[in-house]
Amino acid sequence: MADTVADLLIDRLIDWGVDTVFGLPGDGINGLFESLRRRQDRIKLVQVRHEEAAALAACGYAKFTRRLGVCLATSGPGGLHLVNGLYDAKSDGQPVLAITGHTYHDLIGTRYQQDVDLERVLGDVAAYSERVMSASHVCNVVDEAVKTAIARRTVAHITVPKDIQDWPSSGPRSKANVARHSGDLYADAMPLPPQSALQKAADLLNSGSRVAILAGRGCLTARKELLAVAEKLGAPIVKALLGKAVVPDDHPLTTGGIGLLGTAPSQEVLEGCDRLLIAGSSFPYLEFYPRPNQARAVQIDLDPSRIGLRYPVEIGLTGHCWDVLRGLLPLIEDKSDRSFLTQAQQRMAQWNELMETRATRNDLPMKPQVVARTLNEFLQDDAVICCDTGTVTTWAARHILIRGAMEFSASGTLATMGNGLAYSIGAAVAFPGRQVVCFAGDGGLTMLMGELATIAKYRLPVKVIVIKNNQLGMIKWEQLAFEGNPQYGVQLQPIDFAGVARACGVPGWHLADPRLARGVLKEAFDQPGPALVEAEVDPNEPPLPGKLTTDQAWQFVKALAKGQPDRWDIIRTVVENKIREVV
């Protein structure tokens, strides 16, 4: 029974099917926590160690379940800590509801303790941000917030003053406010383009001789339809990072990823195509798309405002990728000339050989590629892989191979560090029977390292793989290759991550010898519950783009000439890599 405003709010979340909330207690939300305590049989609280982790975990939960993620934080600093994780959700189009406390309703705006106007602070990241004013107001606000987050695939925010949380549930109601008028149901519009638009799109694609497909996260539920269209068109499928799990990495129709983390064959496909189908992706790096006027393009996206956002398209098709591709399929003609696809497949075979060469070296210090490649042997066909941001994203994108029903995600457009472990918490809570792997760098893991205690507390079976090079590696290589300057400010104080994990209650292993990689990883994966492997790797192994541009090479040389401290080690590493590849 709902006795308070807080009870009404939590009950309304339960009505909407919310069963998990990620949060951290505080006096500004004690009323909400009491309501959660009395409803433990219907809604689970996952206590984290930092509110940023709560928001990132809610984002990860939303990404992997395709449901609403919910996070809860106290007033003032608690709500402020949510901001980064909420922007991650907004940037990657994930429905997340943030609930925060506020100071006493009659002291708001008087500089009382923790009096922060979170409605205003979160007004940019949240498409809907509202303060609950009374018992008769709360259900209306919750309904509007939930519907906005789901419909727009974005962030919504509710804040409740601490005293209002404890007000009786039977407060006064205005004459205009009809009880429960807002409803607790949401129906997707399921838009589908008109047949004439589908026919024009098919005609444009059929007229090309070198068709390419750029597939993103919007195709994660459209694998069957995407492969069928690609097969008829003889079109290589290039995958944006968040679309890595769209099709298996060893499928003959894909050339893998694109961008700085991608493959050379994928870049060549986009450089050589005359038709481009962009399906469920807003891949942000404009420099990797075909040249202007090179390719005529069709784009499929659920959000009409994203049509033509990255590349000029002639035909935009609004709708879910599985629906639109299914509608396109009978209109697509079987392409008899498969030379464009065949050439891409030949180049992909060469690329895979190169990746195998790089990932099977036994020299010391250990190459990070060795860890990523060996990890494949222990991944189940439905594993959920949560990747942090940094050089680790390159090794994961190129060397962790998607197969079966695996899921993969990272922080896409925002590219925030620290997301990997928090995403893993969201995934492990959502799928208690599935294998969850966090692939993180030492820089990213350090940011929210306290969440090791969270996976220990709940015995979440997350396997954490930490690539340790004692530096912010991606920043180092960006300073060298993009700015032409020596590295500065990127060296990290070494941390014994295996020791920290053990101190938190998580078994930990140290790995530095590539010949021991298989054995160490096997021990960790055989361990029930959480486990952490600290892999110490070569800090001079460059995460170079699949195709290095002349400008990048020149900036790299300039940086070395300016006095890069470890320039001879870097030169030796690059030269050794090239010699091995030629041999």
Coordinates of C-alpha atoms in Angstrom, one line a residue:
M1 CA 0.0 0.0 0.0
A2 CA 1.2 3.5 -0.8
D3 CA 1.5 5.6 2.3
T4 CA 3.8 8.3 1.0
V5 CA 4.7 10.3 -2.1
A6 CA 7.9 8.1 -2.3
D7 CA 5.7 5.0 -2.2
L8 CA 3.6 6.4 -5.1
L9 CA 6.7 7.0 -7.2
I10 CA 8.2 3.6 -6.6
D11 CA 4.9 1.8 -7.2
R12 CA 4.5 3.7 -10.4
L13 CA 7.9 2.5 -11.6
I14 CA 6.8 -1.0 -10.8
D15 CA 3.7 -0.5 -12.8
W16 CA 5.9 0.4 -15.8
G17 CA 7.8 -2.8 -15.4
V18 CA 10.9 -1.4 -13.8
D19 CA 12.6 -4.1 -11.7
T20 CA 16.1 -2.7 -11.1
V21 CA 17.4 0.6 -9.8
F22 CA 21.1 1.5 -9.6
G23 CA 21.9 4.0 -6.9
L24 CA 23.7 5.2 -3.8
P25 CA 21.9 6.3 -0.6
G26 CA 21.9 9.8 0.8
D27 CA 19.8 11.9 3.2
G28 CA 18.1 13.6 0.2
I29 CA 16.5 10.4 -0.9
N30 CA 15.9 8.6 2.4
G31 CA 12.2 8.5 1.8
L32 CA 12.7 6.8 -1.6
F33 CA 15.1 4.3 0.0
E34 CA 12.6 3.4 2.6
S35 CA 10.0 2.8 -0.1
L36 CA 12.5 0.6 -1.9
R37 CA 13.3 -1.3 1.3
R38 CA 9.6 -2.2 1.8
R39 CA 9.3 -3.4 -1.9
Q40 CA 12.5 -5.5 -2.2
D41 CA 10.4 -8.4 -3.5
R42 CA 9.3 -6.4 -6.5
I43 CA 12.1 -4.0 -7.3
K44 CA 15.9 -4.5 -6.8
L45 CA 18.3 -1.9 -5.6
V46 CA 21.9 -2.3 -6.8
Q47 CA 24.1 -0.2 -4.5
V48 CA 27.1 1.2 -6.3
R49 CA 30.1 3.2 -4.9
H50 CA 29.7 6.3 -7.1
E51 CA 26.7 7.9 -8.7
E52 CA 28.5 8.1 -12.1
A53 CA 28.6 4.3 -12.0
A54 CA 24.9 4.2 -11.3
A55 CA 24.1 6.3 -14.4
L56 CA 26.6 4.2 -16.6
A57 CA 25.2 1.0 -15.2
A58 CA 21.7 2.1 -16.1
C59 CA 22.9 3.0 -19.6
G60 CA 24.6 -0.4 -20.0
Y61 CA 21.4 -2.1 -18.7
A62 CA 19.4 -0.2 -21.3
K63 CA 21.8 -1.1 -24.1
F64 CA 21.8 -4.8 -23.5
T65 CA 18.1 -5.3 -22.4
R66 CA 16.6 -2.7 -24.8
R67 CA 14.5 -1.6 -21.8
L68 CA 14.4 1.5 -19.5
G69 CA 17.4 1.9 -17.3
V70 CA 16.9 3.7 -13.9
C71 CA 19.4 5.4 -11.6
L72 CA 18.9 7.1 -8.3
A73 CA 21.0 9.8 -6.6
T74 CA 20.7 12.1 -3.6
S75 CA 20.4 15.9 -3.8
G76 CA 23.3 18.2 -4.7
P77 CA 26.5 16.3 -5.3
G78 CA 24.8 13.0 -5.8
G79 CA 22.8 14.4 -8.8
L80 CA 25.8 16.2 -10.2
H81 CA 27.8 12.9 -10.2
L82 CA 25.2 11.4 -12.5
V83 CA 25.9 13.8 -15.3
N84 CA 28.6 12.0 -17.3
G85 CA 26.8 8.7 -17.3
L86 CA 23.6 10.4 -18.4
Y87 CA 25.3 12.1 -21.3
D88 CA 26.6 8.7 -22.3
A89 CA 23.0 7.5 -22.5
K90 CA 21.9 10.6 -24.4
S91 CA 24.8 10.4 -26.9
D92 CA 24.1 6.7 -27.7
G93 CA 20.3 7.0 -27.7
Q94 CA 19.5 5.0 -24.6
P95 CA 16.3 5.3 -22.5
V96 CA 17.5 6.2 -19.0
L97 CA 15.4 7.7 -16.1
A98 CA 17.4 9.6 -13.4
I99 CA 15.7 10.2 -10.1
T100 CA 17.3 12.7 -7.7
G101 CA 16.5 14.2 -4.3
H102 CA 16.3 17.9 -3.5
T103 CA 16.4 20.0 -0.4
Y104 CA 13.3 20.8 1.7
H105 CA 10.6 22.3 -0.6
D106 CA 10.3 25.5 1.3
L107 CA 14.1 26.1 1.4
I108 CA 14.8 25.7 -2.3
G109 CA 16.6 28.8 -3.6
T110 CA 17.7 30.0 -0.1
R111 CA 21.3 28.5 -0.3
Y112 CA 20.4 25.7 2.1
Q113 CA 22.7 22.7 2.3
Q114 CA 22.9 20.8 -1.0
D115 CA 20.5 23.2 -2.6
V116 CA 21.4 22.6 -6.3
D117 CA 18.8 23.2 -9.0
L118 CA 19.1 19.8 -10.6
E119 CA 16.2 20.5 -12.8
R120 CA 18.2 23.2 -14.5
V121 CA 21.6 21.4 -14.2
L122 CA 20.2 18.3 -16.0
G123 CA 18.0 20.3 -18.3
D124 CA 20.3 19.8 -21.3
V125 CA 21.0 16.1 -20.9
A126 CA 17.4 15.3 -20.1
A127 CA 14.7 15.7 -22.6
Y128 CA 12.3 15.9 -19.7
S129 CA 13.3 17.3 -16.3
E130 CA 10.7 18.0 -13.7
R131 CA 10.2 18.5 -9.9
V132 CA 7.5 16.5 -8.1
M133 CA 5.3 19.0 -6.2
S134 CA 2.8 16.8 -4.4
A135 CA 1.2 13.4 -4.1
S136 CA -1.3 14.1 -6.9
H137 CA 1.6 15.3 -9.1
V138 CA 3.9 12.3 -8.8
C139 CA 2.2 9.7 -11.1
N140 CA 1.7 12.3 -13.9
V141 CA 5.4 13.2 -13.7
V142 CA 6.6 9.6 -13.7
D143 CA 4.4 8.7 -16.6
E144 CA 5.6 11.6 -18.7
A145 CA 9.3 11.0 -17.8
V146 CA 9.1 7.3 -18.7
K147 CA 7.3 7.9 -22.0
T148 CA 9.7 10.6 -23.0
A149 CA 12.8 8.4 -22.3
I150 CA 11.4 5.4 -24.2
A151 CA 9.9 7.3 -27.1
R152 CA 12.9 9.5 -27.7
R153 CA 15.5 7.0 -26.6
T154 CA 17.0 9.5 -24.3
V155 CA 17.3 10.7 -20.7
A156 CA 14.5 11.9 -18.5
H157 CA 14.9 13.3 -15.0
I158 CA 12.7 13.6 -11.9
T159 CA 13.7 15.4 -8.7
V160 CA 11.7 15.1 -5.4
P161 CA 12.3 17.4 -2.4
K162 CA 13.3 15.3 0.6
D163 CA 10.3 16.4 2.8
I164 CA 7.8 15.9 -0.1
Q165 CA 8.9 12.3 -0.3
D166 CA 7.4 11.7 3.2
W167 CA 4.2 13.5 2.6
P168 CA 1.0 11.4 2.8
S169 CA -0.1 9.7 -0.5
S170 CA -3.6 11.2 -0.1
G171 CA -2.8 14.9 -0.5
P172 CA -5.1 17.5 -2.2
R173 CA -5.6 17.4 -5.9
S174 CA -6.5 20.3 -8.2
K175 CA -9.9 20.3 -10.0
A176 CA -8.2 19.9 -13.4
N177 CA -6.1 16.9 -12.4
V178 CA -8.1 13.7 -13.1
A179 CA -6.7 10.7 -11.1
R180 CA -4.4 8.3 -13.2
H181 CA -5.3 10.1 -16.4
S182 CA -1.7 9.8 -17.7
G183 CA -1.7 6.0 -18.0
D184 CA 1.1 3.5 -17.7
L185 CA 1.3 2.1 -21.2
Y186 CA 3.5 3.1 -24.2
A187 CA 2.9 2.0 -27.7
D188 CA 5.6 2.3 -30.3
A189 CA 4.4 4.0 -33.5
M190 CA 6.4 1.4 -35.6
P191 CA 6.8 3.7 -38.6
L192 CA 7.3 2.2 -42.0
P193 CA 8.2 4.2 -45.2
P194 CA 5.7 4.3 -48.0
Q195 CA 6.2 1.7 -50.8
S196 CA 7.2 4.4 -53.2
A197 CA 10.1 5.4 -51.0
L198 CA 11.2 1.8 -50.6
Q199 CA 11.1 1.4 -54.4
K200 CA 13.2 4.5 -55.0
A201 CA 15.7 3.3 -52.5
A202 CA 15.9 -0.2 -54.1
D203 CA 16.2 1.3 -57.6
L204 CA 19.1 3.5 -56.4
L205 CA 20.9 0.5 -54.8
N206 CA 20.2 -1.8 -57.7
S207 CA 21.8 0.7 -60.1
G208 CA 25.2 0.6 -58.4
S209 CA 28.0 -1.7 -59.3
R210 CA 30.0 -1.3 -56.0
V211 CA 27.5 -1.2 -53.1
A212 CA 28.6 -0.9 -49.5
I213 CA 26.6 -1.1 -46.3
L214 CA 27.5 0.8 -43.1
A215 CA 25.6 -1.0 -40.3
G216 CA 25.3 0.4 -36.8
R217 CA 23.7 -0.4 -33.5
G218 CA 20.2 0.0 -35.0
C219 CA 20.8 -3.3 -36.9
L220 CA 21.5 -5.3 -33.8
T221 CA 18.0 -6.9 -34.0
A222 CA 18.1 -7.1 -37.8
R223 CA 20.9 -9.5 -38.5
K224 CA 18.8 -11.9 -40.7
E225 CA 17.4 -9.1 -42.8
L226 CA 20.7 -7.3 -43.1
L227 CA 22.6 -10.4 -44.3
A228 CA 19.8 -11.1 -46.8
V229 CA 20.0 -7.6 -48.4
A230 CA 23.8 -7.7 -48.4
E231 CA 23.8 -11.1 -50.1
K232 CA 21.6 -10.0 -52.9
L233 CA 23.5 -6.8 -53.4
G234 CA 26.9 -8.4 -53.2
A235 CA 27.6 -5.6 -50.6
P236 CA 30.4 -5.8 -48.0
I237 CA 29.0 -4.9 -44.5
V238 CA 31.2 -2.3 -42.7
K239 CA 30.4 -2.1 -39.0
A240 CA 30.4 0.9 -36.8
L241 CA 31.8 0.2 -33.3
L242 CA 28.4 -0.1 -31.6
G243 CA 27.3 -2.3 -34.4
K244 CA 30.2 -4.8 -33.9
A245 CA 27.7 -7.5 -32.8
V246 CA 25.4 -7.0 -35.8
V247 CA 27.0 -9.9 -37.7
P248 CA 29.7 -12.3 -36.6
D249 CA 33.2 -11.1 -37.3
D250 CA 34.1 -14.2 -39.3
H251 CA 31.1 -13.8 -41.7
P252 CA 32.2 -13.6 -45.3
L253 CA 30.0 -10.6 -45.9
T254 CA 31.7 -8.3 -43.4
T255 CA 35.0 -6.4 -43.5
G256 CA 34.8 -5.5 -39.8
G257 CA 34.9 -2.1 -38.2
I258 CA 35.6 1.4 -39.6
G259 CA 37.4 4.4 -38.2
L260 CA 40.6 4.7 -36.2
L261 CA 39.7 1.3 -34.6
G262 CA 38.7 -0.3 -37.8
T263 CA 40.2 -2.4 -40.6
A264 CA 42.0 -1.4 -43.8
P265 CA 39.5 -3.4 -45.9
S266 CA 36.6 -1.5 -44.5
Q267 CA 38.2 1.8 -45.3
E268 CA 38.9 0.6 -48.8
V269 CA 35.3 -0.5 -49.3
L270 CA 34.1 3.0 -48.3
E271 CA 36.7 4.6 -50.5
G272 CA 35.7 2.6 -53.5
C273 CA 31.9 2.2 -53.3
D274 CA 29.5 4.0 -55.7
R275 CA 26.4 3.3 -53.6
L276 CA 26.1 3.4 -49.8
L277 CA 23.4 2.0 -47.5
I278 CA 23.6 3.5 -44.0
A279 CA 21.5 1.3 -41.7
G280 CA 21.0 2.2 -38.1
S281 CA 24.2 4.2 -37.7
S282 CA 25.2 7.8 -37.0
F283 CA 29.0 6.9 -37.0
P284 CA 30.4 10.3 -36.2
Y285 CA 33.8 10.5 -37.9
L286 CA 33.1 12.3 -41.2
E287 CA 36.6 11.7 -42.6
F288 CA 36.0 8.0 -43.0
Y289 CA 32.8 8.3 -45.1
P290 CA 33.1 8.2 -48.9
R291 CA 34.3 11.4 -50.5
P292 CA 31.5 14.0 -51.4
N293 CA 29.7 13.1 -54.6
Q294 CA 31.5 9.7 -54.8
A295 CA 28.6 7.5 -53.6
R296 CA 24.9 7.9 -53.8
A297 CA 23.4 7.0 -50.5
V298 CA 20.3 5.6 -48.8
Q299 CA 19.9 5.9 -45.1
I300 CA 17.6 4.0 -42.6
D301 CA 17.1 5.4 -39.2
L302 CA 14.4 5.3 -36.6
D303 CA 15.0 9.0 -35.9
P304 CA 14.2 11.2 -38.9
S305 CA 16.4 14.0 -37.6
R306 CA 19.5 11.8 -38.1
I307 CA 18.8 11.2 -41.8
G308 CA 21.6 13.0 -43.7
L309 CA 23.4 13.9 -40.4
R310 CA 26.8 12.5 -41.5
Y311 CA 26.6 12.0 -45.2
P312 CA 24.4 13.5 -47.9
V313 CA 21.7 11.0 -48.8
E314 CA 19.2 11.0 -51.6
I315 CA 16.6 8.8 -49.9
G316 CA 15.9 8.6 -46.2
L317 CA 13.8 5.7 -44.8
T318 CA 12.4 6.2 -41.3
G319 CA 11.7 3.1 -39.3
H320 CA 13.2 0.2 -37.5
C321 CA 15.9 -1.5 -39.5
W322 CA 14.4 -4.9 -39.4
D323 CA 11.1 -3.6 -40.8
V324 CA 12.6 -1.4 -43.5
L325 CA 15.1 -4.0 -44.6
R326 CA 12.3 -6.6 -44.8
G327 CA 10.4 -4.2 -46.9
L328 CA 13.4 -3.5 -49.2
L329 CA 14.4 -7.2 -49.6
P330 CA 11.9 -8.2 -52.3
L331 CA 12.7 -5.1 -54.3
I332 CA 16.4 -5.7 -54.4
E333 CA 17.8 -7.4 -57.4
D334 CA 20.4 -10.2 -57.3
K335 CA 23.7 -8.7 -58.4
S336 CA 25.5 -11.0 -60.8
D337 CA 28.8 -9.0 -60.7
R338 CA 30.4 -9.9 -57.3
S339 CA 33.8 -8.5 -58.0
F340 CA 33.6 -5.6 -55.5
L341 CA 32.6 -8.1 -52.7
T342 CA 35.2 -10.6 -53.8
Q343 CA 38.0 -8.0 -53.7
A344 CA 36.9 -7.0 -50.2
Q345 CA 36.9 -10.6 -49.1
Q346 CA 40.4 -11.1 -50.5
R347 CA 41.7 -8.1 -48.6
M348 CA 39.9 -9.2 -45.5
A349 CA 41.7 -12.6 -45.6
Q350 CA 45.0 -10.7 -45.8
W351 CA 44.0 -8.4 -42.9
N352 CA 43.0 -11.4 -40.8
E353 CA 46.4 -13.0 -41.4
L354 CA 48.1 -9.8 -40.3
M355 CA 46.0 -9.6 -37.2
E356 CA 46.8 -13.2 -36.4
T357 CA 50.5 -12.4 -36.8
R358 CA 50.3 -9.5 -34.4
A359 CA 48.3 -11.4 -31.8
T360 CA 50.5 -14.6 -31.6
R361 CA 53.8 -13.0 -30.8
N362 CA 55.6 -14.3 -27.7
D363 CA 58.2 -11.5 -27.3
L364 CA 58.4 -9.4 -24.1
P365 CA 57.0 -7.1 -23.1
M366 CA 53.7 -8.8 -24.0
K367 CA 51.7 -7.4 -26.8
P368 CA 48.1 -6.3 -25.9
Q369 CA 46.8 -8.1 -29.0
V370 CA 47.8 -11.4 -27.4
V371 CA 45.5 -10.9 -24.5
A372 CA 42.5 -10.0 -26.7
R373 CA 43.0 -12.9 -29.1
T374 CA 43.5 -15.5 -26.3
L375 CA 40.3 -14.2 -24.6
N376 CA 38.3 -15.5 -27.5
E377 CA 39.0 -19.1 -26.4
F378 CA 37.1 -18.5 -23.2
L379 CA 34.1 -16.6 -24.5
Q380 CA 30.7 -18.3 -24.6
D381 CA 28.5 -17.9 -27.7
D382 CA 26.2 -15.6 -25.7
A383 CA 28.8 -13.6 -23.8
V384 CA 28.3 -9.9 -23.1
I385 CA 31.4 -7.9 -23.7
C386 CA 31.7 -4.4 -22.1
C387 CA 34.6 -2.4 -23.4
D388 CA 36.1 0.7 -21.9
T389 CA 37.5 3.6 -23.8
G390 CA 41.2 4.0 -24.8
T391 CA 43.7 1.8 -26.7
V392 CA 41.8 -1.2 -25.3
T393 CA 38.9 -0.2 -27.6
T394 CA 41.2 -0.8 -30.6
W395 CA 42.4 -4.2 -29.3
A396 CA 38.8 -5.2 -28.6
A397 CA 37.4 -4.0 -31.9
R398 CA 40.1 -5.8 -33.9
H399 CA 40.8 -8.9 -31.9
I400 CA 37.7 -9.9 -29.9
L401 CA 35.7 -11.9 -32.4
I402 CA 31.9 -11.7 -32.2
R403 CA 30.1 -15.0 -32.8
G404 CA 26.7 -16.5 -32.1
A405 CA 24.5 -14.4 -29.9
M406 CA 27.3 -12.4 -28.3
E407 CA 26.6 -8.8 -27.3
F408 CA 29.2 -6.0 -27.4
S409 CA 29.1 -2.3 -26.4
A410 CA 31.3 0.6 -25.5
S411 CA 30.8 4.3 -24.9
G412 CA 30.1 5.4 -28.5
T413 CA 29.6 9.0 -29.3
L414 CA 30.6 10.3 -25.9
A415 CA 33.6 7.9 -25.7
T416 CA 33.9 8.4 -21.9
M417 CA 36.5 6.5 -19.9
G418 CA 35.3 4.5 -16.9
N419 CA 32.2 3.0 -18.5
G420 CA 33.5 -0.6 -18.9
L421 CA 33.0 -1.9 -15.3
A422 CA 29.8 0.0 -14.8
Y423 CA 28.3 -1.4 -18.0
S424 CA 29.3 -4.8 -16.8
I425 CA 27.3 -4.3 -13.6
G426 CA 24.3 -3.4 -15.6
A427 CA 24.7 -6.4 -17.9
A428 CA 25.3 -8.9 -15.1
V429 CA 22.3 -7.7 -13.2
A430 CA 20.2 -7.9 -16.3
F431 CA 21.4 -11.4 -17.4
P432 CA 22.3 -13.4 -14.3
G433 CA 22.9 -16.6 -16.3
R434 CA 25.2 -15.1 -19.0
Q435 CA 28.9 -14.6 -19.1
V436 CA 29.9 -10.9 -18.7
V437 CA 33.4 -9.7 -19.6
C438 CA 34.8 -6.2 -18.8
F439 CA 37.7 -5.3 -21.1
A440 CA 39.3 -2.2 -19.7
G441 CA 42.5 -0.2 -19.6
D442 CA 44.3 0.9 -16.5
G443 CA 43.3 4.5 -17.0
G444 CA 39.6 3.7 -17.4
L445 CA 39.4 1.2 -14.6
T446 CA 41.0 3.5 -12.1
M447 CA 38.3 6.1 -12.6
L448 CA 35.6 3.9 -11.0
M449 CA 37.7 1.2 -9.4
G450 CA 35.5 1.2 -6.4
E451 CA 33.0 -0.7 -8.4
L452 CA 35.1 -3.8 -7.9
A453 CA 33.6 -3.8 -4.5
T454 CA 30.1 -3.8 -6.1
I455 CA 30.7 -6.9 -8.2
A456 CA 32.2 -8.5 -5.1
K457 CA 29.2 -7.5 -2.9
Y458 CA 26.6 -9.0 -5.3
R459 CA 28.9 -11.8 -6.5
L460 CA 28.3 -10.7 -10.0
P461 CA 30.3 -13.1 -12.2
V462 CA 32.0 -10.4 -14.2
K463 CA 35.5 -11.3 -15.5
V464 CA 37.6 -8.1 -15.6
I465 CA 40.5 -8.0 -18.0
V466 CA 42.8 -5.0 -17.3
I467 CA 45.3 -4.0 -20.0
K468 CA 48.0 -2.3 -18.0
N469 CA 50.6 -0.1 -19.7
N470 CA 50.9 2.6 -17.0
Q471 CA 49.8 5.4 -19.3
L472 CA 46.8 7.0 -21.0
G473 CA 47.8 5.2 -24.2
M474 CA 45.2 6.6 -26.6
I475 CA 46.0 10.2 -25.6
K476 CA 49.8 9.5 -26.0
W477 CA 49.3 8.3 -29.6
E478 CA 46.9 11.1 -30.4
Q479 CA 49.5 13.6 -29.2
L480 CA 52.1 11.9 -31.4
A481 CA 50.2 11.1 -34.5
F482 CA 47.6 13.9 -34.6
E483 CA 49.4 16.8 -32.9
G484 CA 53.0 16.1 -33.8
N485 CA 54.0 16.7 -30.2
P486 CA 55.8 14.5 -27.7
Q487 CA 53.7 12.9 -25.1
Y488 CA 52.9 14.9 -21.9
G489 CA 50.8 14.3 -18.9
V490 CA 49.9 10.7 -19.9
Q491 CA 52.2 8.6 -17.6
L492 CA 50.3 6.9 -14.7
Q493 CA 51.5 5.8 -11.3
P494 CA 51.5 2.0 -11.5
I495 CA 48.8 0.2 -9.5
D496 CA 48.7 -3.4 -8.4
F497 CA 45.2 -4.1 -9.8
A498 CA 45.3 -7.8 -8.9
G499 CA 46.1 -6.7 -5.3
V500 CA 43.3 -4.1 -5.3
A501 CA 40.8 -6.7 -6.6
R502 CA 41.8 -9.1 -3.8
A503 CA 41.4 -6.4 -1.2
C504 CA 37.8 -5.8 -2.6
G505 CA 37.0 -9.5 -2.4
V506 CA 37.6 -10.3 -6.1
P507 CA 40.2 -13.0 -7.0
G508 CA 43.0 -11.4 -9.0
W509 CA 45.8 -12.6 -11.2
H510 CA 48.9 -10.9 -12.8
L511 CA 49.9 -11.8 -16.3
A512 CA 53.0 -10.5 -18.1
D513 CA 54.3 -13.5 -20.1
P514 CA 52.3 -14.2 -23.3
R515 CA 53.2 -17.9 -23.0
L516 CA 51.1 -18.0 -19.8
A517 CA 48.1 -16.1 -21.1
R518 CA 46.0 -19.2 -21.9
G519 CA 46.6 -20.7 -18.5
V520 CA 46.0 -17.6 -16.5
L521 CA 42.8 -16.7 -18.3
K522 CA 41.6 -20.3 -17.9
E523 CA 42.1 -20.0 -14.1
A524 CA 40.2 -16.7 -14.0
F525 CA 37.3 -18.0 -16.1
D526 CA 37.1 -21.2 -14.1
Q527 CA 36.7 -19.2 -11.0
P528 CA 33.0 -18.9 -9.9
G529 CA 31.8 -15.3 -9.4
P530 CA 33.9 -12.3 -10.3
A531 CA 37.6 -12.4 -11.2
L532 CA 40.2 -9.9 -12.5
V533 CA 43.3 -10.5 -14.7
E534 CA 45.9 -7.7 -14.8
A535 CA 47.7 -8.0 -18.1
E536 CA 50.9 -6.0 -18.2
V537 CA 51.6 -5.1 -21.8
D538 CA 54.1 -3.2 -24.1
P539 CA 53.4 0.6 -23.7
N540 CA 55.0 1.2 -27.0
E541 CA 52.6 -0.9 -29.1
P542 CA 50.9 1.7 -31.3
P543 CA 47.1 1.4 -32.0
L544 CA 47.6 2.8 -35.5
P545 CA 44.6 3.2 -37.8
G546 CA 43.9 0.5 -40.4
K547 CA 45.2 2.9 -43.0
L548 CA 47.7 5.5 -41.9
T549 CA 47.4 8.8 -43.7
T550 CA 50.4 10.8 -44.9
D551 CA 49.6 13.6 -42.5
Q552 CA 49.4 11.2 -39.5
A553 CA 52.8 9.7 -40.5
W554 CA 54.3 13.2 -40.8
Q555 CA 53.0 14.3 -37.5
F556 CA 54.3 11.1 -35.9
V557 CA 57.8 11.8 -37.3
K558 CA 57.7 15.4 -36.1
A559 CA 56.8 14.3 -32.6
L560 CA 59.7 11.9 -32.4
A561 CA 62.0 14.6 -33.7
K562 CA 60.9 17.0 -31.0
G563 CA 62.3 14.8 -28.3
Q564 CA 59.7 12.1 -27.5
P565 CA 61.3 10.5 -24.4
D566 CA 60.9 6.9 -25.5
R567 CA 61.3 7.6 -29.2
W568 CA 63.9 4.9 -29.9
D569 CA 61.7 2.2 -28.2
I570 CA 58.8 3.4 -30.3
I571 CA 60.8 3.4 -33.5
R572 CA 62.1 -0.1 -32.7
T573 CA 58.6 -1.4 -32.0
V574 CA 57.2 0.1 -35.3
V575 CA 60.1 -1.2 -37.4
E576 CA 59.9 -4.7 -35.8
N577 CA 56.2 -4.8 -36.5
K578 CA 56.7 -3.9 -40.2
I579 CA 59.6 -6.4 -40.6
R580 CA 57.5 -9.2 -39.1
E581 CA 54.5 -8.3 -41.3
V582 CA 56.7 -8.3 -44.5
V583 CA 58.4 -11.6 -43.6

